[in-house]
Coordinates of C-alpha atoms (C1' of nucleotides) in Angstrom, one line a residue:
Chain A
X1 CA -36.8 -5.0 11.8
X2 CA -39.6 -7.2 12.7
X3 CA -37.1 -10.6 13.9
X4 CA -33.3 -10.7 13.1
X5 CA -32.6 -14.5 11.9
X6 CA -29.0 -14.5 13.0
X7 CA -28.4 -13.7 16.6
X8 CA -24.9 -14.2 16.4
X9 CA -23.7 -11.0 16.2
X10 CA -22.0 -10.1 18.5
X11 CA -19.3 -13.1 18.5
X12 CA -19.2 -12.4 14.5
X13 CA -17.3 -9.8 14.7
X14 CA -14.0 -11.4 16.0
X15 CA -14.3 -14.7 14.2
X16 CA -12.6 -13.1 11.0
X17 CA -11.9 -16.6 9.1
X18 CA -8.7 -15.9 7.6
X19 CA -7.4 -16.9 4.1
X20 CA -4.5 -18.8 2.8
X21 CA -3.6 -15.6 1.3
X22 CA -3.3 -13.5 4.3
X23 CA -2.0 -16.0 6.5
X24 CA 1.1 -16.1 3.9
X25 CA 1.4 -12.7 4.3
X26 CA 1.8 -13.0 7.9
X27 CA 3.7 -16.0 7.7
X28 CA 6.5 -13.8 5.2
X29 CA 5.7 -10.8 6.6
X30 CA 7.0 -12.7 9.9
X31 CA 10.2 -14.2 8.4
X32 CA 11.4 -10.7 7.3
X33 CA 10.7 -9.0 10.5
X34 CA 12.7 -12.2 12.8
X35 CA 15.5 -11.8 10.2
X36 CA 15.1 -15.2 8.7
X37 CA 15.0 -13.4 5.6
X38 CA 17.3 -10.4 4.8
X39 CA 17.1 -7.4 3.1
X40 CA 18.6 -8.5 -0.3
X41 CA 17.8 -12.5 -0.3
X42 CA 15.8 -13.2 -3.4
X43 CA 12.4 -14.4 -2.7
X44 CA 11.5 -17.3 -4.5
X45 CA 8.0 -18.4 -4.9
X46 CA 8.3 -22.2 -5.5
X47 CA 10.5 -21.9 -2.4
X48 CA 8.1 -20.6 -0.3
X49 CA 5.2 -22.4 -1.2
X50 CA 6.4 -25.9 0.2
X51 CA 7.2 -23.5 3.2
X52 CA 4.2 -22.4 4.1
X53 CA 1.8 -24.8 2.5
X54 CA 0.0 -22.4 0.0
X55 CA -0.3 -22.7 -3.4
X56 CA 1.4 -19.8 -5.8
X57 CA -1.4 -17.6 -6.9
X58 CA -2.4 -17.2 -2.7
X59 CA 1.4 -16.6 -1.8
X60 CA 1.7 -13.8 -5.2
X61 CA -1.3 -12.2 -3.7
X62 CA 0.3 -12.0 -0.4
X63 CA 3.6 -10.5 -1.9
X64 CA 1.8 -7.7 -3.4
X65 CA 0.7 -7.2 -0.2
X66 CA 4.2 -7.2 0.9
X67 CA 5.6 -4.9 -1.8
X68 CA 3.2 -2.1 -1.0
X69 CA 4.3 -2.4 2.8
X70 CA 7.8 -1.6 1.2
X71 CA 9.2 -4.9 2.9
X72 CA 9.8 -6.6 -0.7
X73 CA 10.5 -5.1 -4.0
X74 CA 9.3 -6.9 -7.4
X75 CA 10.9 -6.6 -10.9
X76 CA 9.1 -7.7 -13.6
X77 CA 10.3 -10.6 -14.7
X78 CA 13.4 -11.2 -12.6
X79 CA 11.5 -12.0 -9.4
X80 CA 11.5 -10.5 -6.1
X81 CA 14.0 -9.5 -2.9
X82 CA 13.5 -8.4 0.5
X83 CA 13.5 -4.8 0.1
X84 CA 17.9 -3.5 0.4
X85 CA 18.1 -0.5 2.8
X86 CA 20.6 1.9 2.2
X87 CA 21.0 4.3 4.5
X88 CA 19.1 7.0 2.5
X89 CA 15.9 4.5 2.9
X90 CA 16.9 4.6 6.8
X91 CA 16.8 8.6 6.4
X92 CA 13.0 8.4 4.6
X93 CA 12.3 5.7 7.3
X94 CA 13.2 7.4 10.3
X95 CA 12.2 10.9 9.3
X96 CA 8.3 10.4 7.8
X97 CA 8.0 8.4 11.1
X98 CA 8.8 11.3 13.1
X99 CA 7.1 13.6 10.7
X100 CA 3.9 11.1 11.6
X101 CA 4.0 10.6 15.0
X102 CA 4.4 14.9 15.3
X103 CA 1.3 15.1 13.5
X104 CA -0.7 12.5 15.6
X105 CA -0.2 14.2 18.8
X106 CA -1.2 17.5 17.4
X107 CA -4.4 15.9 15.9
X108 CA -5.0 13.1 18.6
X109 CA -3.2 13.9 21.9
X110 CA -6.4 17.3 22.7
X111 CA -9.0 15.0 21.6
X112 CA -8.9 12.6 24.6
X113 CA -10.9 9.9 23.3
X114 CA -11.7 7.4 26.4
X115 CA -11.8 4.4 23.8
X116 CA -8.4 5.2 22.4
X117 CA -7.0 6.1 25.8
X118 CA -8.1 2.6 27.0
X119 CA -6.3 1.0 24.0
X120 CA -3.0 2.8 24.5
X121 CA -3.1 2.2 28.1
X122 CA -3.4 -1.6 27.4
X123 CA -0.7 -1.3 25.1
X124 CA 1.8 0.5 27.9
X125 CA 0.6 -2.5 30.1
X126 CA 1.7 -5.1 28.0
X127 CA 4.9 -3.0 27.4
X128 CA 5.8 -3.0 30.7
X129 CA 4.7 -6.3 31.5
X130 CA 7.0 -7.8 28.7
X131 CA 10.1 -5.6 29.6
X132 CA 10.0 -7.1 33.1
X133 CA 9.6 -10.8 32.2
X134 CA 11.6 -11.3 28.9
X135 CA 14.1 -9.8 27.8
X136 CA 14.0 -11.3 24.3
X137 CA 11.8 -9.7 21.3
X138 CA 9.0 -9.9 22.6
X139 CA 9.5 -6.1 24.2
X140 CA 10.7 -4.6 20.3
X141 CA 7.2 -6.0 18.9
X142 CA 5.4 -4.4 22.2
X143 CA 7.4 -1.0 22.1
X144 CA 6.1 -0.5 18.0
X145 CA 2.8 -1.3 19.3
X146 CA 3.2 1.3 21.9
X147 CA 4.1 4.1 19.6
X148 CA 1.5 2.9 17.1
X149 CA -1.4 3.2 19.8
X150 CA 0.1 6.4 20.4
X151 CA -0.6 7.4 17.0
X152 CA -3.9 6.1 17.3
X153 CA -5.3 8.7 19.2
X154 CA -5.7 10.4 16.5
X155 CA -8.3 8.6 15.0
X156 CA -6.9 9.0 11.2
X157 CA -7.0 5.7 10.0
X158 CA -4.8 6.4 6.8
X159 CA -2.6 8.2 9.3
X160 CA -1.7 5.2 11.1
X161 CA -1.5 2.6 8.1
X162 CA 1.3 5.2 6.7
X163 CA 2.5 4.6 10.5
X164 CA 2.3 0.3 10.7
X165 CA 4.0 0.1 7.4
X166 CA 6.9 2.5 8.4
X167 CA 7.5 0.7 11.3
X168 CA 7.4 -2.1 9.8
X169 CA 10.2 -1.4 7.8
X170 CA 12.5 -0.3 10.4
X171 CA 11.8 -3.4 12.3
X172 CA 13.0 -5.3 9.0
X173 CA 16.2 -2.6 9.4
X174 CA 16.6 -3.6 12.9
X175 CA 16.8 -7.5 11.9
X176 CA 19.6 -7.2 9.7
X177 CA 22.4 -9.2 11.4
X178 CA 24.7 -6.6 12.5
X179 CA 22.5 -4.2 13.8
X180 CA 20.2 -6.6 15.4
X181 CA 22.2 -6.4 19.3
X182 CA 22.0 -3.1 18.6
X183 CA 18.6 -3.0 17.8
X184 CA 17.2 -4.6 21.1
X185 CA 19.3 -2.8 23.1
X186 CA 17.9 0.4 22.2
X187 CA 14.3 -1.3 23.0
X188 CA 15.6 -2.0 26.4
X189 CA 16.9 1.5 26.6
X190 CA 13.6 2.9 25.3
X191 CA 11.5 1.0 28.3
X192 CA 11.7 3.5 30.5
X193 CA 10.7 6.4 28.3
X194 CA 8.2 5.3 28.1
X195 CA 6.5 6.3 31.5
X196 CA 7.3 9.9 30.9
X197 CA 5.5 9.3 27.1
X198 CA 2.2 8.2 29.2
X199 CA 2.7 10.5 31.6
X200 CA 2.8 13.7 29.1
X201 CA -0.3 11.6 27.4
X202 CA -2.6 11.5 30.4
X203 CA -1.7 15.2 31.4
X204 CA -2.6 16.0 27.7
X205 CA 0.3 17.9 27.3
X206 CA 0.9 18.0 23.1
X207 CA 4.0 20.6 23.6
X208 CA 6.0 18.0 26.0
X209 CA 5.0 15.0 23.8
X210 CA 6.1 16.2 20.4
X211 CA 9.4 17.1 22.2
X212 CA 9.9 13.9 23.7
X213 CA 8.7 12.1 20.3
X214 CA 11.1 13.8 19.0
X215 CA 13.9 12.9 20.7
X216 CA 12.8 9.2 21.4
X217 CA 15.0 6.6 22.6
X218 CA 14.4 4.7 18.9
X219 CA 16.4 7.6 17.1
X220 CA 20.5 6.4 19.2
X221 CA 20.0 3.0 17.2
X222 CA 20.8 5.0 13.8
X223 CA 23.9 6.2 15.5
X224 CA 25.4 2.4 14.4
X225 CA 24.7 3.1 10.5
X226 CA 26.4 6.4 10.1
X227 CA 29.8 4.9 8.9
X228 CA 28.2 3.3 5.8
X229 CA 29.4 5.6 3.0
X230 CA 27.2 3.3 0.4
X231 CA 23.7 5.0 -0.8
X232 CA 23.7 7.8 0.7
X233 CA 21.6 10.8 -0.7
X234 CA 22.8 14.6 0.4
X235 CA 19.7 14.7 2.1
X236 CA 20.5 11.7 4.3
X237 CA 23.9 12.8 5.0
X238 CA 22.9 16.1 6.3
X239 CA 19.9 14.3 8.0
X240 CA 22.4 12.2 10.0
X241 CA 24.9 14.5 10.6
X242 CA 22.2 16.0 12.4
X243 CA 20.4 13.5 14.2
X244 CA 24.2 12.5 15.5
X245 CA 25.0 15.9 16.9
X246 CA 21.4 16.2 18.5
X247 CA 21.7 13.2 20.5
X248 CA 25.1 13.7 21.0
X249 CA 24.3 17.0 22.8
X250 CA 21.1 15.2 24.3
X251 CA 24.0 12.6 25.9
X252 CA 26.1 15.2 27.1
X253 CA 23.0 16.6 28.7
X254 CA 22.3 13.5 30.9
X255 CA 25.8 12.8 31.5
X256 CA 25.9 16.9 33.7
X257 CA 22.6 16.4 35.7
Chain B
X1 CA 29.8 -5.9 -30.4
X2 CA 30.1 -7.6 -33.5
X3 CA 26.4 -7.7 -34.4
X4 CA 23.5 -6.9 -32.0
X5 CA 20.6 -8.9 -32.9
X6 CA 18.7 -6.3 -30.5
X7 CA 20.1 -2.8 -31.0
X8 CA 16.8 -1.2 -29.0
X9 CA 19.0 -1.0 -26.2
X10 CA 18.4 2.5 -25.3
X11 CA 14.9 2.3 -25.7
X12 CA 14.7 -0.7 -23.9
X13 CA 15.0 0.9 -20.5
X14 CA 11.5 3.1 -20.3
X15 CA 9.6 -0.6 -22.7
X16 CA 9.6 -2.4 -19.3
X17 CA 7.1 -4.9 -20.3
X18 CA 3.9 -4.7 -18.3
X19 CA 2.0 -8.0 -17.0
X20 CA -1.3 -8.3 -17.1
X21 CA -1.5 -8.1 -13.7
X22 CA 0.0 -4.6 -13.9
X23 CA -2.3 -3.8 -17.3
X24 CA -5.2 -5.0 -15.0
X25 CA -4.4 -2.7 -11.9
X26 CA -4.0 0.2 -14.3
X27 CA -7.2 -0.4 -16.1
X28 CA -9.0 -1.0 -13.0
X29 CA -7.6 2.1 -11.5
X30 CA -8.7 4.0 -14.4
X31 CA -12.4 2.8 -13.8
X32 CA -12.4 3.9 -10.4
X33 CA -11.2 7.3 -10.9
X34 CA -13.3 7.6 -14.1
X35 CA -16.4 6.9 -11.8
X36 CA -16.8 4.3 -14.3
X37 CA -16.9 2.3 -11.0
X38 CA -18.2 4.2 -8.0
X39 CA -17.9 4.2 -3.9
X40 CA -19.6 1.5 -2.6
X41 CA -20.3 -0.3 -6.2
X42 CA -19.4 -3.8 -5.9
X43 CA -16.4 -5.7 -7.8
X44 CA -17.1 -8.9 -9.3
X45 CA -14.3 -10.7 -10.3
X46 CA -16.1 -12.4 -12.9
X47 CA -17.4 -9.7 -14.2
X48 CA -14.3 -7.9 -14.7
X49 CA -12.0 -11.0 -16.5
X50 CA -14.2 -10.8 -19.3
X51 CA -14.3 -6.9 -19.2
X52 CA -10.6 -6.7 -19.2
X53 CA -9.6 -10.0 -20.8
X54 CA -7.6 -11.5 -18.3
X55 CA -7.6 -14.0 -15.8
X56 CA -8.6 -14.3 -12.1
X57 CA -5.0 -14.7 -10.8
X58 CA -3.8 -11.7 -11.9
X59 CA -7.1 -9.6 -11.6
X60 CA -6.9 -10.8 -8.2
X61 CA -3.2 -9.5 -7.6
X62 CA -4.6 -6.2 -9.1
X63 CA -7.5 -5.8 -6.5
X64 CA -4.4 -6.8 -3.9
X65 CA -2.6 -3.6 -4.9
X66 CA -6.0 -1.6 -5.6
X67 CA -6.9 -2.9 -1.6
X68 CA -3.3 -1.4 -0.6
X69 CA -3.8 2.1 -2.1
X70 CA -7.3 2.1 -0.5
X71 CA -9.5 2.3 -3.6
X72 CA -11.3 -0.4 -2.7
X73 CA -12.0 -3.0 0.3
X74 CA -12.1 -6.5 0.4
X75 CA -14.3 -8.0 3.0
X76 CA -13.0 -12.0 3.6
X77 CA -15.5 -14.0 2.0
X78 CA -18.2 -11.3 0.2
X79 CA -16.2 -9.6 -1.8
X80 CA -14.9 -6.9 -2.7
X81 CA -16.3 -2.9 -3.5
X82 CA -15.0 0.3 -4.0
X83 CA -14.2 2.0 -0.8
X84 CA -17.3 4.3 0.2
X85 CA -16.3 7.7 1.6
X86 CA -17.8 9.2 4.2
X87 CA -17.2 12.9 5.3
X88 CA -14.4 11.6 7.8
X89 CA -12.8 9.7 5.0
X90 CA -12.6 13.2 3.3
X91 CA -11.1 14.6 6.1
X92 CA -8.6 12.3 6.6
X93 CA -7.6 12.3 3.0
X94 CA -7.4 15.8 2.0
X95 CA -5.9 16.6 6.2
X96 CA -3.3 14.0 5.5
X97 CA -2.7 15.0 2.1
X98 CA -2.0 18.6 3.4
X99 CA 0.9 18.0 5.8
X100 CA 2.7 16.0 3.7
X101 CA 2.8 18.9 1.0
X102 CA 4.0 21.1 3.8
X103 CA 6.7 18.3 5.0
X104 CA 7.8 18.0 1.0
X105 CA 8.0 21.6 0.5
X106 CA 10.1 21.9 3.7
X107 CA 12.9 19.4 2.5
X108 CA 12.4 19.5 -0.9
X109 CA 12.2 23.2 -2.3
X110 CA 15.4 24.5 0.0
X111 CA 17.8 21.6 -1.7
X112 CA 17.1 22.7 -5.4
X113 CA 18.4 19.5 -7.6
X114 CA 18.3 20.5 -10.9
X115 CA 16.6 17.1 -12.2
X116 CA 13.7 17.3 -10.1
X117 CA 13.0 21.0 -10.2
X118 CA 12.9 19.8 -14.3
X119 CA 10.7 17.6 -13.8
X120 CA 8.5 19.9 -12.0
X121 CA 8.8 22.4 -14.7
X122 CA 7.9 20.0 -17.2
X123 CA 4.9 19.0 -15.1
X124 CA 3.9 23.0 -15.2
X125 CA 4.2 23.3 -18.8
X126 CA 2.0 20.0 -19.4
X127 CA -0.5 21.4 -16.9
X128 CA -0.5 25.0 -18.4
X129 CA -0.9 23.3 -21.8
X130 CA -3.8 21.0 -21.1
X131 CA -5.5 24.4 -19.3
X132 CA -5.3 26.1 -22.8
X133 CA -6.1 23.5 -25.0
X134 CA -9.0 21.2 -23.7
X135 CA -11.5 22.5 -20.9
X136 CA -11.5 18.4 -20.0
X137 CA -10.7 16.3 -16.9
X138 CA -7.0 16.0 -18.7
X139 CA -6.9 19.1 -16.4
X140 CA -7.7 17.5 -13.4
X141 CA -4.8 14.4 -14.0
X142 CA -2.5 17.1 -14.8
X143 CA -3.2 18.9 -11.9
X144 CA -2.3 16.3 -10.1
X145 CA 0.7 15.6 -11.5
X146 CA 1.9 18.8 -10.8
X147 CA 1.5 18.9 -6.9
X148 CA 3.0 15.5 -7.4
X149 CA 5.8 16.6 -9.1
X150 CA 6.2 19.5 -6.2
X151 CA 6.6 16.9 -3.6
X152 CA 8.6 14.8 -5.4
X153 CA 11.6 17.6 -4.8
X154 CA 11.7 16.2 -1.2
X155 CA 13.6 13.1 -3.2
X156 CA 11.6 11.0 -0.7
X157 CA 10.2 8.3 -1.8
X158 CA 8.2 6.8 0.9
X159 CA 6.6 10.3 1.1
X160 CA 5.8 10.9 -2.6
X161 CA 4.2 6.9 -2.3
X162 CA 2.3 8.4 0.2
X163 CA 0.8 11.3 -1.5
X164 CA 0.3 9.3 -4.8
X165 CA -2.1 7.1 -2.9
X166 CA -3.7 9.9 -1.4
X167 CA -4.2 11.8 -4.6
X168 CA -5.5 8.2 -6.2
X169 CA -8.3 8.5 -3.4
X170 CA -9.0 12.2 -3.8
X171 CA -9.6 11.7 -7.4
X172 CA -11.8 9.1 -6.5
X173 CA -13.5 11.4 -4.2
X174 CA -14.2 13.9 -7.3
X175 CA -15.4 11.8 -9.6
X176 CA -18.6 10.7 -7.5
X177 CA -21.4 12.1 -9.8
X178 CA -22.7 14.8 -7.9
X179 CA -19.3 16.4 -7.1
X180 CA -17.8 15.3 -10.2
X181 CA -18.6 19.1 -11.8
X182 CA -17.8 20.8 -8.6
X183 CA -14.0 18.8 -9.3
X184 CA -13.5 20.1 -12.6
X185 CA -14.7 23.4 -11.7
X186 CA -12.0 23.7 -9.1
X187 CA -9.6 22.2 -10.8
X188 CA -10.1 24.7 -13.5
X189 CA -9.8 27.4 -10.9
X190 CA -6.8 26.2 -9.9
X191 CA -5.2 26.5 -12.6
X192 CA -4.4 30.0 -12.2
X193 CA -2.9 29.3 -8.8
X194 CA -0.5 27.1 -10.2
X195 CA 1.6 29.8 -11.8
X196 CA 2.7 31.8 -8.3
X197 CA 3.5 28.3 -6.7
X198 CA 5.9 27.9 -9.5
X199 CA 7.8 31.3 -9.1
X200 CA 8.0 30.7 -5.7
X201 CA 9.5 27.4 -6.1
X202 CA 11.9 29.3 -8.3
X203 CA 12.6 32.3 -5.5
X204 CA 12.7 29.1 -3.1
X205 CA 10.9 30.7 -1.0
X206 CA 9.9 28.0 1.6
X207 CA 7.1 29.9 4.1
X208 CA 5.7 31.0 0.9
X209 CA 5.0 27.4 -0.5
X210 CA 3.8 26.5 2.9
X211 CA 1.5 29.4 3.1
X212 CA 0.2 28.8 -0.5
X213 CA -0.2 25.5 -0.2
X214 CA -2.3 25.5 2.9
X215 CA -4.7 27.7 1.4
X216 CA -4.4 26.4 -2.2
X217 CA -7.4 25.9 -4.2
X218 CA -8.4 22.0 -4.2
X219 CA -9.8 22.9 -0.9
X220 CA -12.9 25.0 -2.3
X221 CA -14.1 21.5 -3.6
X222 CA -14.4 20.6 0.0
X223 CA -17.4 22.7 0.5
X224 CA -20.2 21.2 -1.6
X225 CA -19.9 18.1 0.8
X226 CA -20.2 19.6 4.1
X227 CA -23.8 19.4 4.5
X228 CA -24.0 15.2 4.4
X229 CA -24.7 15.2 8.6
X230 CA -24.4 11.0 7.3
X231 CA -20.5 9.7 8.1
X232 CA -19.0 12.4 10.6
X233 CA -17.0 12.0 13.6
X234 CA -16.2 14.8 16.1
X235 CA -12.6 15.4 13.9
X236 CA -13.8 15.8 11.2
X237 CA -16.6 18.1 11.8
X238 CA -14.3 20.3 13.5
X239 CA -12.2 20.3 11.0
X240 CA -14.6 20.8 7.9
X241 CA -15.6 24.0 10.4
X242 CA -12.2 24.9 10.4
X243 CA -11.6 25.2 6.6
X244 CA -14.8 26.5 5.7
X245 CA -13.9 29.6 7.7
X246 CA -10.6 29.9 6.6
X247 CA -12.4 29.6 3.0
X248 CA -14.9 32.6 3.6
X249 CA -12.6 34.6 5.0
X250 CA -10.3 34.1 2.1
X251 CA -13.0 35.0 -0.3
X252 CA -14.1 37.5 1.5
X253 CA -10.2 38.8 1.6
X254 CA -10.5 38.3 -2.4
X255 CA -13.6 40.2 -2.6
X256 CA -12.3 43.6 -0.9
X257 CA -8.8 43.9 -2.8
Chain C
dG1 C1' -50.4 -14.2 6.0
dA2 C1' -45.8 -14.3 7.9
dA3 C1' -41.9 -16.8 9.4
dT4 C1' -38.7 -20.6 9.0
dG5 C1' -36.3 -24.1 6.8
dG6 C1' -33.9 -25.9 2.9
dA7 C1' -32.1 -26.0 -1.7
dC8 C1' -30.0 -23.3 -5.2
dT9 C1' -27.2 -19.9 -7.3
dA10 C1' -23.6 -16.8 -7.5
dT11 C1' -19.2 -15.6 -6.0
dT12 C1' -14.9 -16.2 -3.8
dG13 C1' -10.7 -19.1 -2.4
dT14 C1' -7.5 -22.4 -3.9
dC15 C1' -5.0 -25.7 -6.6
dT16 C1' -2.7 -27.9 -10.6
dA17 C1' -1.0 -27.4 -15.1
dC18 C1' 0.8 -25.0 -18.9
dA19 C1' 3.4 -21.2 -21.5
dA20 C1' 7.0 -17.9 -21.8
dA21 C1' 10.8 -15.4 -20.4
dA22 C1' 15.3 -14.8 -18.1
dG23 C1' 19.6 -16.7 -16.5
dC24 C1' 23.2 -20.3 -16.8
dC25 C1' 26.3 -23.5 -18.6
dA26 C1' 28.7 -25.8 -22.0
dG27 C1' 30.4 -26.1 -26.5
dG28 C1' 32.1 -24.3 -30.6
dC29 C1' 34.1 -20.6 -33.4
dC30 C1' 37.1 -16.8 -34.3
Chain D
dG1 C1' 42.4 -18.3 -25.2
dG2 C1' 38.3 -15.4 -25.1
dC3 C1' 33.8 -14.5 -26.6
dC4 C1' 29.7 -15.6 -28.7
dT5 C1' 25.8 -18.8 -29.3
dG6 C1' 23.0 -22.5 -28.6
dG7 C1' 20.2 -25.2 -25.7
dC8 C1' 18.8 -26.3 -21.0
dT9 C1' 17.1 -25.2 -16.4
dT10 C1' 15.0 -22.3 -13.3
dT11 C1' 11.5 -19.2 -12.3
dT12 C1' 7.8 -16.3 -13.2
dG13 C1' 3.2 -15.2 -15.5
dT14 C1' -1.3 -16.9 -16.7
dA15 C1' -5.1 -19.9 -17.5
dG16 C1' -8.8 -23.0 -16.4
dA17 C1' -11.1 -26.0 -13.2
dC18 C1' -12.6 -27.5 -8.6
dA19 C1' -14.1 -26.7 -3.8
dA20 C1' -16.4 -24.1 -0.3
dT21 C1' -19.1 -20.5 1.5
dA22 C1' -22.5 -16.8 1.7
dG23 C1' -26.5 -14.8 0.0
dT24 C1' -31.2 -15.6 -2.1
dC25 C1' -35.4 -17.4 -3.3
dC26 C1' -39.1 -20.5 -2.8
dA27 C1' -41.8 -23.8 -0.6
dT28 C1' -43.8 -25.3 3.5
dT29 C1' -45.8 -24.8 7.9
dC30 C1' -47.9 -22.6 12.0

DNA sequence: GAATGGACTATTGTCTACAAAAGCCAGGCC
DNA sequence: GGCCTGGCTTTTGTAGACAATAGTCCATTC
């Protein structure tokens, strides 16, 4: 207490130097979200290593990191894919995300924390900033930070881990050639929900923002999977077959008033 | 067919072969929720090749996955310890670990497959088996297992991950020294509660497991920690408040029958 | 006597090299 | 002609060594 030899504190905190081995996770983490890398390509570490410009034991550490996010999948010996998705893994997917983001409103929405609020404001800022300039990408990246923030007002850490790495995952869905069109589009649809999502946030209103969650713009891109008859559980079917007839109604709904 | 230099082919599905990387994130693991190792104790890598007999690489792929299901923390360039829990930590663990019980039992127990609800039963008998035989902390893993095995009827994956990891960290919780009695004690108590969740599993009697579950035993653990003031935020002193009334109240129901 | 500077040690981050297993292709045998 | 079998290639798993950084201790100085 009597003199503090490193005054630097306060800049410390930022300057996180980063490792090879997280930067490889980024780096991989990024190719399977832009689609560079699909669910189902094999995942070869010599290949990757000229790549990115790590050595192995770095770019192994960073695919465990990968494999617990659920974006790869590693067999013993036989090497690693990009995690397949079959439309029962869209069901678990889709469904805990809900599940999650129901349970962060409840816990996070009454609470009105002024540093969280500040955070999720940013995060609608830069939403809206990015629908209106570009209409590339840019605005699916922004839209998942969106919700995530959202789920951040809860202030359960493990909570919104559970959260990133879902999403992550249905970002890797979303880049999967044929669905990717379809993918943006819904971002662009979602845009303007997202005022009313503020709106409801600001008023504190948990009743109107579970509902709304709930029936989120994010839910009509599953509507372009349903024909896949491959891998799916009874539970997913019946999951779907729901979903479809809920926004179907939801549809006919906009399409009287 | 003519001669099968191999004929273990049957067994050969469950021998995966495990690498050492897989051997060192179980043994590690095992330290950790031994209390071997405890919250806030530090992990040298050094330290533990020679311990376990393997290699940085793959000690260092362990500590990856260990990082992932938040039994430890890795801080860039100082290392790594075992993740401390605070109060909050508690609440967020045992609060998350809550509603996803109640989201399993809500898919899971209406569906009834026959293979899982096996697997549960075999889970039961293990559990009632280990409560008869040995008064040890085999009671406590089997335990475990059980509510494991009750969320794994959801035949969702991404949730049961999700509850593993959450258990990992609970047990972790209970084997810091001074609550380590207060775990087996409870666990031990438990074990008579185990027997009406299983019949109503059987009656599939949803609201029921709900109801149970929310007020099931591992809770009464929870209040030999409450007085650490040390490592609260708002949530989770509200919350502790919460369950400790719900907990007297349900003693006090107990009490007057 | 206390604070500051520097050197040292301990520990982490990374790379190259080796060993073993799995898959593949060609050649031979039935 | 088809299938097995042998070796070869590719790829993964592991080890040991080197480089760089952070923490620590001691000596020196005010």
């Amino acid at each position: 207490m009597t003199a503090q030899p490193e005054p630097v504190s306060s800049a410390r905190r930022i300057a996180a130097p980063p490792s090879m081995s997280t930067l490889a996770a980024e780096a991989l983490r990024e190719m399977v979200l832009s689609g560079e890398l699909q669910p189902g390509d094999r995942v070869i570490e010599n290949r990757l290593t000229e790549q990115l410009g790590v050595s192995r034991p770095p770019l192994r550490e960073a695919m465990r990191v990968l494999e617990q996010e659920g974006l790869i999948v590693q067999v013993p010996r036989k090497g690693a894919v990009v995690a397949p998705v079959t439309p029962h893994d869209i069901y678990e997917i889709v469904s805990l995300r809900e599940e999650i983001e129901q349970i962060a409103v409840r816990l996070g929405v009454p609470v009105r924390s002024q540093e969280r609020l500040d955070r999720l404001r940013e995060a609608f800022a830069d939403l809206e900033a990015a629908a209106e300039e570009d209409g590339a990408p840019g605005v699916v990246a922004c839209s998942f930070a969106f919700h995530l923030a959202i789920v951040g007002l809860a202030g359960h850490r493990r909570l919104e881990d559970v959260y990133r790495s879902l999403s992550l995952q249905m970002r890797m869905c979303m880049a999967m050639n044929r669905r990717a069109r379809a993918g943006i589009e819904t971002a662009r649809q979602d845009a303007g929900r997202h005022r009313p999502l503020m709106e409801l946030v600001e008023a504190g209103d948990v009743e109107g923002m579970a509902h709304t969650l709930a029936h989120h713009g994010q839910r009509t891109y599953l509507l372009s999977i349903e024909d896949d008859a491959e891998g799916h559980s009874p539970e997913s079917r019946a999951w779907f077959a729901r979903i479809r007839q809920e926004e179907e109604e939801a549809m006919r709904h906009d399409g009287h008033h």
